[in-house]
Amino acid sequence: MATIRFNQVRLTGFGPYRETCEFTFSDQLNVLVAPNETGKSTLVAGVSALLFGLPQTTDPKVFGQARYRNWDHPLRFEGELIYTVDAERYRLRRDFQNNQISFAKQQAGEYRELISGTHNPRAQRRNQRYEETLKALLGISSQELFEATFCLTQPLPEAEEIDSRVQELLSGTGVGFKQVTERLSGELREITRFTGRRGVTAKDAIEPRALERLEAEIQAIETALERDKGLVDQLETYRRHLAEEEQRRTELAQTLATREQMLTLWAQWQQLKKSYQAAQVVYTQVDKSKAQAQELDDERRRVDERKATCAWGPQAPVRTAEILSELEAIAEQKADLSREIAELEANGVTDIQEEEAQNGQEDHFTLDWSVFGLEPTAVVQRRRNQSQEALTAWADWEQLKAATAENSLLQEEEFQLFKDAAPATLETLKVYEPRQALLRSALENATLKWEQAEEELRKLRGRAKLPWVLSILMMLIGGGLGAFLAGGSRLWLFGLGGLAFGAGCGYLAGRLLFPTTGLAQAMERVAENGSQMKVAAQALSTFEAVLQPFTEQYTDLPTAYRRWEQIRTEGEDLARGQREFSRRELGGYAGPAEECPLEPSHRLNDHWSDLINFIQVIAPQERLGCLGELVVWLQEKSSRGWEGLIDEAAAFEEKSTHFNKMKVRQEANQEYLAKQKRKQSELTQNEEKLQAMIEPLLKAADGDYQQAGKLWATWQELKQKAEETTAALRHILLIQGVNTLEELEAKRDDASIKAQALYGERQKLISAHPGLAPLEEETDPEWIEADYRRRQEEITRGQAELKGVEAEIHRLTTEIARLEGQEPVNIAQAEEEKAVLRARRQSLELRGDAVTIAYLELAEALNDFQSSYRLRLAEAASQYYRDLTGLEGRRVELNEDFQVAVVIDGRPVAPAQLSYGARDQLYIALRLGIARLLAADTVLPFVFDDPFLNCDAERLAKIGSSLRLLGIERQVILLSHRADFAAWGEAVVVAPGV
């Protein structure tokens, strides 16, 4: 039994380990405590990648180089594993980039290389030597099997069924049994195809095998013997049948030829009839086109005669209708403009008279309101609103100043101690309650651990005395027994020997029955836990000393701190409010707000600046030097004073608006009058230009635009009629493929002659073949078409029948030739050959039965073998499960498919019905049970990667005890983020940046 222990792991460029990082392990329980996401799981993956290889992948989700190569892409991407198999030490180096390995063994203090080269886990040509060596040393050569058996990761998988590869590894039936059963089933498949019926394979084969081929040969010989007996009778029957079929073929050929000739004549008659009908249709169409063309030509001559009466028509432009419409519109526009110009000139005289009357009146205003623009009323109203906003902001400032003084006084009178405290002290006060509880809890935990270690040390010291007590007892018993056996001779010699022998046996039995291993470790734990208890007590004392002044002054320190935080925050908010007021209202003025100068350089808020400028206009006698004086002026300004200003501004605005509107209206009227006169002149010029374009038409209509429009519409109708008639005539000639009416008449004559010729040719065909006369007399086209299809079907049936007869003749000829060329078999020789084949068939049947029995017996033996291993695994897992849970009444069971169940009070329970913590304990127990069974061949290290997520303190205590016991018999590596696991075993030595 080989025991494997990992001594050292070194990783470079792997996962988070950009630089070289080295891990050193002890022989028993190793503990590596580190925060999450710092590379604990990567360490497990690194060990697996070193042993079994790291595939070259591009998917970061799967186990491969894309997932574990460091993001910074350092120059080196490699690792080294040093492990011990019993007393022999080995070193494995692997370059993950190119899968180069170097496997060496330590001899005489130096490593000598045993295997080197490339080991790619996904290559088609595997490195057989390395994998066989790995299998021989570790007992397994599969990464998946290693992780499924000896690595417990987070979260633990569901323990519903044992992995199939682990089943093979447990029972030892993986490869050997498959080779034997495959060889037996392959041998049986060579004998017969009916392996499914014998229970060896799932179903029978399709192709015949040796036994079925022998059966076919025997059947062929028996068939040949029966066949040759009636060979002569069969040949005579074939010859007589052949003569009958040849006579039938001759008759069918004559009948088919007659029908085919008749069908050809029928088709020729039908073609002539269709051609005549087509020629008749062409003649009818050409004759109709000739009549239509003549009528159109007459209509065109009549239209041309009417057009000749309108001499002005050809000279009129195309857009004459548009010109007439424009002339009518211009006439209407000129009439409208004349009326509008007269009204505008009358309105201008009225406006001048009203302006002269208004200029004679006098104004009575106290201010020159024109400085405020066109809307002085809105300006005054805005300044009044700004005055209210400014006074409201000033009131807020006074409240803010009073609140700030009150806050400062409260801090000085009640919370001066907090105010003078250092920032670190304030941070401590912030977490006073949880920090005090944490320190007290740490002291209690350290005291409890120290007491537990003292109790354990006391028990070990008591156990160390038992071997000496048993030695003294056995020494007395051995001395008495020696003296009793010696009798009288050499009493002292036998007595002394009995004393020595008894003492030795007693001491040895005491050491075996009451081992005292772990005494030194227990003393170290007592000392270590005592030191931790002192450190915790000192930390609590220091914490209470620092906060003593506060606890003496304040009975409820957390409430006082929260009150101080609230007051301090309020003070800071008030200070920010003052700074915000200074920035927003005073432009950042740092002095007292009342003394802020009203100069433009201080960039006061817009409402202050606007109010200052407004006061300088309405009260130029006021001399305001600072913001306080401005506030006093605004406070003294009454609502009546503001209303008086608004009324006077409104009166000024009303008069000014009326005057401006009248002025604007006068200017607009004059401008519009000039524009309309220009438009009238432009219309006159345009009218004259348009009249010149259609002058002949206007003369014919005596200058009347409406009469001219009627004449133009008549001309357009005649012109369109002529174009339509000419186009229709051209279309008829184009369809008939001619250029003139004379050519169209000649084409009509040709069509008539062609139709008469086709009719005469059809009559000649009927005279030559009277059988076509019924077709000529028949008027129903459907009957004619049905008769034609009937004749076609008769010919098709005749051809098919003739083809069948010829095929039968060919078959009979072939059979006759075959029978005439055959030689009868040798009856005696055939009987002898059949006997030999039957003997061979019997031998193969016996061999097949033997192979079937061997296969079935081997399968049954395998089931018994696996059943014993299932019982042993269930017993081992049950013992571990009881140790982990502390419940003696529970056991683990495995059925034939290795499905897992827990028996509680005689009732089987599926793992899914257990709590998460109980399921984790069950899975750990199964892993430990599997490891115990495999320890008969190879004892591999156990790796626990933070798997105890669902365990409470009680379960963790039992698991810790089990792991310490497990660490005595094999190496255990525990990786976790929990600091309390560090006391379970020895710390892993981590050397970064080696």
mmCIF file with all atom_site columns, C-alpha atoms in Angstrom, residues 824-923:
data_model
loop_
_atom_site.group_PDB
_atom_site.id
_atom_site.type_symbol
_atom_site.label_atom_id
_atom_site.label_alt_id
_atom_site.label_comp_id
_atom_site.label_asym_id
_atom_site.label_entity_id
_atom_site.label_seq_id
_atom_site.pdbx_PDB_ins_code
_atom_site.Cartn_x
_atom_site.Cartn_y
_atom_site.Cartn_z
_atom_site.occupancy
_atom_site.B_iso_or_equiv
_atom_site.pdbx_formal_charge
_atom_site.auth_seq_id
_atom_site.auth_comp_id
_atom_site.auth_asym_id
_atom_site.auth_atom_id
_atom_site.pdbx_PDB_model_num
ATOM 1   C CA . PRO A 1 824 ? -26.887 -32.022 -62.790 1.00 0.00 ? 824 PRO A CA 1
ATOM 2   C CA . VAL A 1 825 ? -25.080 -32.275 -59.512 1.00 0.00 ? 825 VAL A CA 1
ATOM 3   C CA . ASN A 1 826 ? -23.360 -35.393 -58.190 1.00 0.00 ? 826 ASN A CA 1
ATOM 4   C CA . ILE A 1 827 ? -25.979 -36.747 -55.801 1.00 0.00 ? 827 ILE A CA 1
ATOM 5   C CA . ALA A 1 828 ? -23.543 -38.858 -53.752 1.00 0.00 ? 828 ALA A CA 1
ATOM 6   C CA . GLN A 1 829 ? -20.947 -36.106 -53.433 1.00 0.00 ? 829 GLN A CA 1
ATOM 7   C CA . ALA A 1 830 ? -23.660 -33.632 -52.441 1.00 0.00 ? 830 ALA A CA 1
ATOM 8   C CA . GLU A 1 831 ? -24.960 -35.953 -49.718 1.00 0.00 ? 831 GLU A CA 1
ATOM 9   C CA . GLU A 1 832 ? -21.417 -36.386 -48.322 1.00 0.00 ? 832 GLU A CA 1
ATOM 10  C CA . GLU A 1 833 ? -20.761 -32.618 -48.305 1.00 0.00 ? 833 GLU A CA 1
ATOM 11  C CA . LYS A 1 834 ? -24.082 -32.040 -46.502 1.00 0.00 ? 834 LYS A CA 1
ATOM 12  C CA . ALA A 1 835 ? -23.064 -34.480 -43.745 1.00 0.00 ? 835 ALA A CA 1
ATOM 13  C CA . VAL A 1 836 ? -19.736 -32.663 -43.209 1.00 0.00 ? 836 VAL A CA 1
ATOM 14  C CA . LEU A 1 837 ? -21.503 -29.313 -42.978 1.00 0.00 ? 837 LEU A CA 1
ATOM 15  C CA . ARG A 1 838 ? -23.975 -30.645 -40.434 1.00 0.00 ? 838 ARG A CA 1
ATOM 16  C CA . ALA A 1 839 ? -21.085 -31.869 -38.227 1.00 0.00 ? 839 ALA A CA 1
ATOM 17  C CA . ARG A 1 840 ? -19.452 -28.431 -38.381 1.00 0.00 ? 840 ARG A CA 1
ATOM 18  C CA . ARG A 1 841 ? -22.797 -26.800 -37.491 1.00 0.00 ? 841 ARG A CA 1
ATOM 19  C CA . GLN A 1 842 ? -23.127 -29.032 -34.406 1.00 0.00 ? 842 GLN A CA 1
ATOM 20  C CA . SER A 1 843 ? -19.585 -28.117 -33.296 1.00 0.00 ? 843 SER A CA 1
ATOM 21  C CA . LEU A 1 844 ? -20.278 -24.392 -33.662 1.00 0.00 ? 844 LEU A CA 1
ATOM 22  C CA . GLU A 1 845 ? -23.532 -24.708 -31.705 1.00 0.00 ? 845 GLU A CA 1
ATOM 23  C CA . LEU A 1 846 ? -21.689 -26.388 -28.818 1.00 0.00 ? 846 LEU A CA 1
ATOM 24  C CA . ARG A 1 847 ? -19.004 -23.694 -28.842 1.00 0.00 ? 847 ARG A CA 1
ATOM 25  C CA . GLY A 1 848 ? -21.619 -20.910 -28.884 1.00 0.00 ? 848 GLY A CA 1
ATOM 26  C CA . ASP A 1 849 ? -23.450 -22.479 -25.932 1.00 0.00 ? 849 ASP A CA 1
ATOM 27  C CA . ALA A 1 850 ? -20.179 -22.654 -23.964 1.00 0.00 ? 850 ALA A CA 1
ATOM 28  C CA . VAL A 1 851 ? -19.326 -18.988 -24.651 1.00 0.00 ? 851 VAL A CA 1
ATOM 29  C CA . THR A 1 852 ? -22.871 -17.939 -23.654 1.00 0.00 ? 852 THR A CA 1
ATOM 30  C CA . ILE A 1 853 ? -22.637 -19.836 -20.338 1.00 0.00 ? 853 ILE A CA 1
ATOM 31  C CA . ALA A 1 854 ? -19.192 -18.301 -19.624 1.00 0.00 ? 854 ALA A CA 1
ATOM 32  C CA . TYR A 1 855 ? -20.467 -14.767 -20.294 1.00 0.00 ? 855 TYR A CA 1
ATOM 33  C CA . LEU A 1 856 ? -23.570 -15.174 -18.115 1.00 0.00 ? 856 LEU A CA 1
ATOM 34  C CA . GLU A 1 857 ? -21.598 -16.766 -15.256 1.00 0.00 ? 857 GLU A CA 1
ATOM 35  C CA . LEU A 1 858 ? -19.002 -13.958 -15.394 1.00 0.00 ? 858 LEU A CA 1
ATOM 36  C CA . ALA A 1 859 ? -21.749 -11.297 -15.303 1.00 0.00 ? 859 ALA A CA 1
ATOM 37  C CA . GLU A 1 860 ? -23.350 -12.973 -12.296 1.00 0.00 ? 860 GLU A CA 1
ATOM 38  C CA . ALA A 1 861 ? -19.969 -13.168 -10.534 1.00 0.00 ? 861 ALA A CA 1
ATOM 39  C CA . LEU A 1 862 ? -19.470 -9.468  -11.208 1.00 0.00 ? 862 LEU A CA 1
ATOM 40  C CA . ASN A 1 863 ? -22.816 -8.614  -9.623  1.00 0.00 ? 863 ASN A CA 1
ATOM 41  C CA . ASP A 1 864 ? -21.862 -10.577 -6.502  1.00 0.00 ? 864 ASP A CA 1
ATOM 42  C CA . PHE A 1 865 ? -18.431 -8.857  -6.469  1.00 0.00 ? 865 PHE A CA 1
ATOM 43  C CA . GLN A 1 866 ? -19.943 -5.380  -6.736  1.00 0.00 ? 866 GLN A CA 1
ATOM 44  C CA . SER A 1 867 ? -22.519 -6.208  -4.093  1.00 0.00 ? 867 SER A CA 1
ATOM 45  C CA . SER A 1 868 ? -19.773 -7.003  -1.557  1.00 0.00 ? 868 SER A CA 1
ATOM 46  C CA . TYR A 1 869 ? -18.002 -3.723  -2.345  1.00 0.00 ? 869 TYR A CA 1
ATOM 47  C CA . ARG A 1 870 ? -21.254 -1.806  -1.980  1.00 0.00 ? 870 ARG A CA 1
ATOM 48  C CA . LEU A 1 871 ? -21.751 -3.319  1.481   1.00 0.00 ? 871 LEU A CA 1
ATOM 49  C CA . ARG A 1 872 ? -18.180 -2.463  2.516   1.00 0.00 ? 872 ARG A CA 1
ATOM 50  C CA . LEU A 1 873 ? -18.545 1.110   1.209   1.00 0.00 ? 873 LEU A CA 1
ATOM 51  C CA . ALA A 1 874 ? -21.898 1.502   2.984   1.00 0.00 ? 874 ALA A CA 1
ATOM 52  C CA . GLU A 1 875 ? -20.380 0.260   6.290   1.00 0.00 ? 875 GLU A CA 1
ATOM 53  C CA . ALA A 1 876 ? -17.405 2.616   6.007   1.00 0.00 ? 876 ALA A CA 1
ATOM 54  C CA . ALA A 1 877 ? -19.578 5.604   5.042   1.00 0.00 ? 877 ALA A CA 1
ATOM 55  C CA . SER A 1 878 ? -22.033 4.816   7.869   1.00 0.00 ? 878 SER A CA 1
ATOM 56  C CA . GLN A 1 879 ? -19.241 4.856   10.455  1.00 0.00 ? 879 GLN A CA 1
ATOM 57  C CA . TYR A 1 880 ? -17.941 8.211   9.213   1.00 0.00 ? 880 TYR A CA 1
ATOM 58  C CA . TYR A 1 881 ? -21.487 9.611   9.028   1.00 0.00 ? 881 TYR A CA 1
ATOM 59  C CA . ARG A 1 882 ? -22.166 8.629   12.655  1.00 0.00 ? 882 ARG A CA 1
ATOM 60  C CA . ASP A 1 883 ? -18.856 10.204  13.731  1.00 0.00 ? 883 ASP A CA 1
ATOM 61  C CA . LEU A 1 884 ? -19.654 13.434  11.881  1.00 0.00 ? 884 LEU A CA 1
ATOM 62  C CA . THR A 1 885 ? -23.256 13.736  13.076  1.00 0.00 ? 885 THR A CA 1
ATOM 63  C CA . GLY A 1 886 ? -22.908 12.192  16.552  1.00 0.00 ? 886 GLY A CA 1
ATOM 64  C CA . LEU A 1 887 ? -26.079 10.132  15.865  1.00 0.00 ? 887 LEU A CA 1
ATOM 65  C CA . GLU A 1 888 ? -25.575 6.387   16.365  1.00 0.00 ? 888 GLU A CA 1
ATOM 66  C CA . GLY A 1 889 ? -28.943 5.274   14.994  1.00 0.00 ? 889 GLY A CA 1
ATOM 67  C CA . ARG A 1 890 ? -28.246 6.251   11.361  1.00 0.00 ? 890 ARG A CA 1
ATOM 68  C CA . ARG A 1 891 ? -26.587 4.297   8.560   1.00 0.00 ? 891 ARG A CA 1
ATOM 69  C CA . VAL A 1 892 ? -25.881 4.753   4.832   1.00 0.00 ? 892 VAL A CA 1
ATOM 70  C CA . GLU A 1 893 ? -27.168 2.323   2.202   1.00 0.00 ? 893 GLU A CA 1
ATOM 71  C CA . LEU A 1 894 ? -26.326 1.879   -1.513  1.00 0.00 ? 894 LEU A CA 1
ATOM 72  C CA . ASN A 1 895 ? -28.575 0.007   -3.951  1.00 0.00 ? 895 ASN A CA 1
ATOM 73  C CA . GLU A 1 896 ? -27.458 -1.911  -7.058  1.00 0.00 ? 896 GLU A CA 1
ATOM 74  C CA . ASP A 1 897 ? -27.234 1.344   -9.089  1.00 0.00 ? 897 ASP A CA 1
ATOM 75  C CA . PHE A 1 898 ? -25.150 2.949   -6.298  1.00 0.00 ? 898 PHE A CA 1
ATOM 76  C CA . GLN A 1 899 ? -28.055 5.261   -5.370  1.00 0.00 ? 899 GLN A CA 1
ATOM 77  C CA . VAL A 1 900 ? -27.470 6.710   -1.883  1.00 0.00 ? 900 VAL A CA 1
ATOM 78  C CA . ALA A 1 901 ? -30.014 6.683   0.975   1.00 0.00 ? 901 ALA A CA 1
ATOM 79  C CA . VAL A 1 902 ? -29.825 7.341   4.746   1.00 0.00 ? 902 VAL A CA 1
ATOM 80  C CA . VAL A 1 903 ? -31.728 4.950   7.049   1.00 0.00 ? 903 VAL A CA 1
ATOM 81  C CA . ILE A 1 904 ? -33.223 6.891   9.995   1.00 0.00 ? 904 ILE A CA 1
ATOM 82  C CA . ASP A 1 905 ? -35.191 4.863   12.532  1.00 0.00 ? 905 ASP A CA 1
ATOM 83  C CA . GLY A 1 906 ? -35.553 1.998   10.048  1.00 0.00 ? 906 GLY A CA 1
ATOM 84  C CA . ARG A 1 907 ? -36.894 4.244   7.240   1.00 0.00 ? 907 ARG A CA 1
ATOM 85  C CA . PRO A 1 908 ? -34.775 5.101   4.139   1.00 0.00 ? 908 PRO A CA 1
ATOM 86  C CA . VAL A 1 909 ? -34.536 8.834   3.440   1.00 0.00 ? 909 VAL A CA 1
ATOM 87  C CA . ALA A 1 910 ? -33.313 10.388  0.167   1.00 0.00 ? 910 ALA A CA 1
ATOM 88  C CA . PRO A 1 911 ? -30.480 12.968  0.484   1.00 0.00 ? 911 PRO A CA 1
ATOM 89  C CA . ALA A 1 912 ? -32.792 15.666  -0.901  1.00 0.00 ? 912 ALA A CA 1
ATOM 90  C CA . GLN A 1 913 ? -34.984 15.286  2.226   1.00 0.00 ? 913 GLN A CA 1
ATOM 91  C CA . LEU A 1 914 ? -32.079 16.140  4.556   1.00 0.00 ? 914 LEU A CA 1
ATOM 92  C CA . SER A 1 915 ? -31.020 19.623  5.580   1.00 0.00 ? 915 SER A CA 1
ATOM 93  C CA . TYR A 1 916 ? -28.122 21.255  3.741   1.00 0.00 ? 916 TYR A CA 1
ATOM 94  C CA . GLY A 1 917 ? -25.778 20.666  6.661   1.00 0.00 ? 917 GLY A CA 1
ATOM 95  C CA . ALA A 1 918 ? -26.760 16.978  6.960   1.00 0.00 ? 918 ALA A CA 1
ATOM 96  C CA . ARG A 1 919 ? -26.306 16.559  3.195   1.00 0.00 ? 919 ARG A CA 1
ATOM 97  C CA . ASP A 1 920 ? -22.799 18.036  3.387   1.00 0.00 ? 920 ASP A CA 1
ATOM 98  C CA . GLN A 1 921 ? -21.961 15.604  6.221   1.00 0.00 ? 921 GLN A CA 1
ATOM 99  C CA . LEU A 1 922 ? -23.301 12.712  4.138   1.00 0.00 ? 922 LEU A CA 1
ATOM 100 C CA . TYR A 1 923 ? -21.227 13.686  1.129   1.00 0.00 ? 923 TYR A CA 1
#
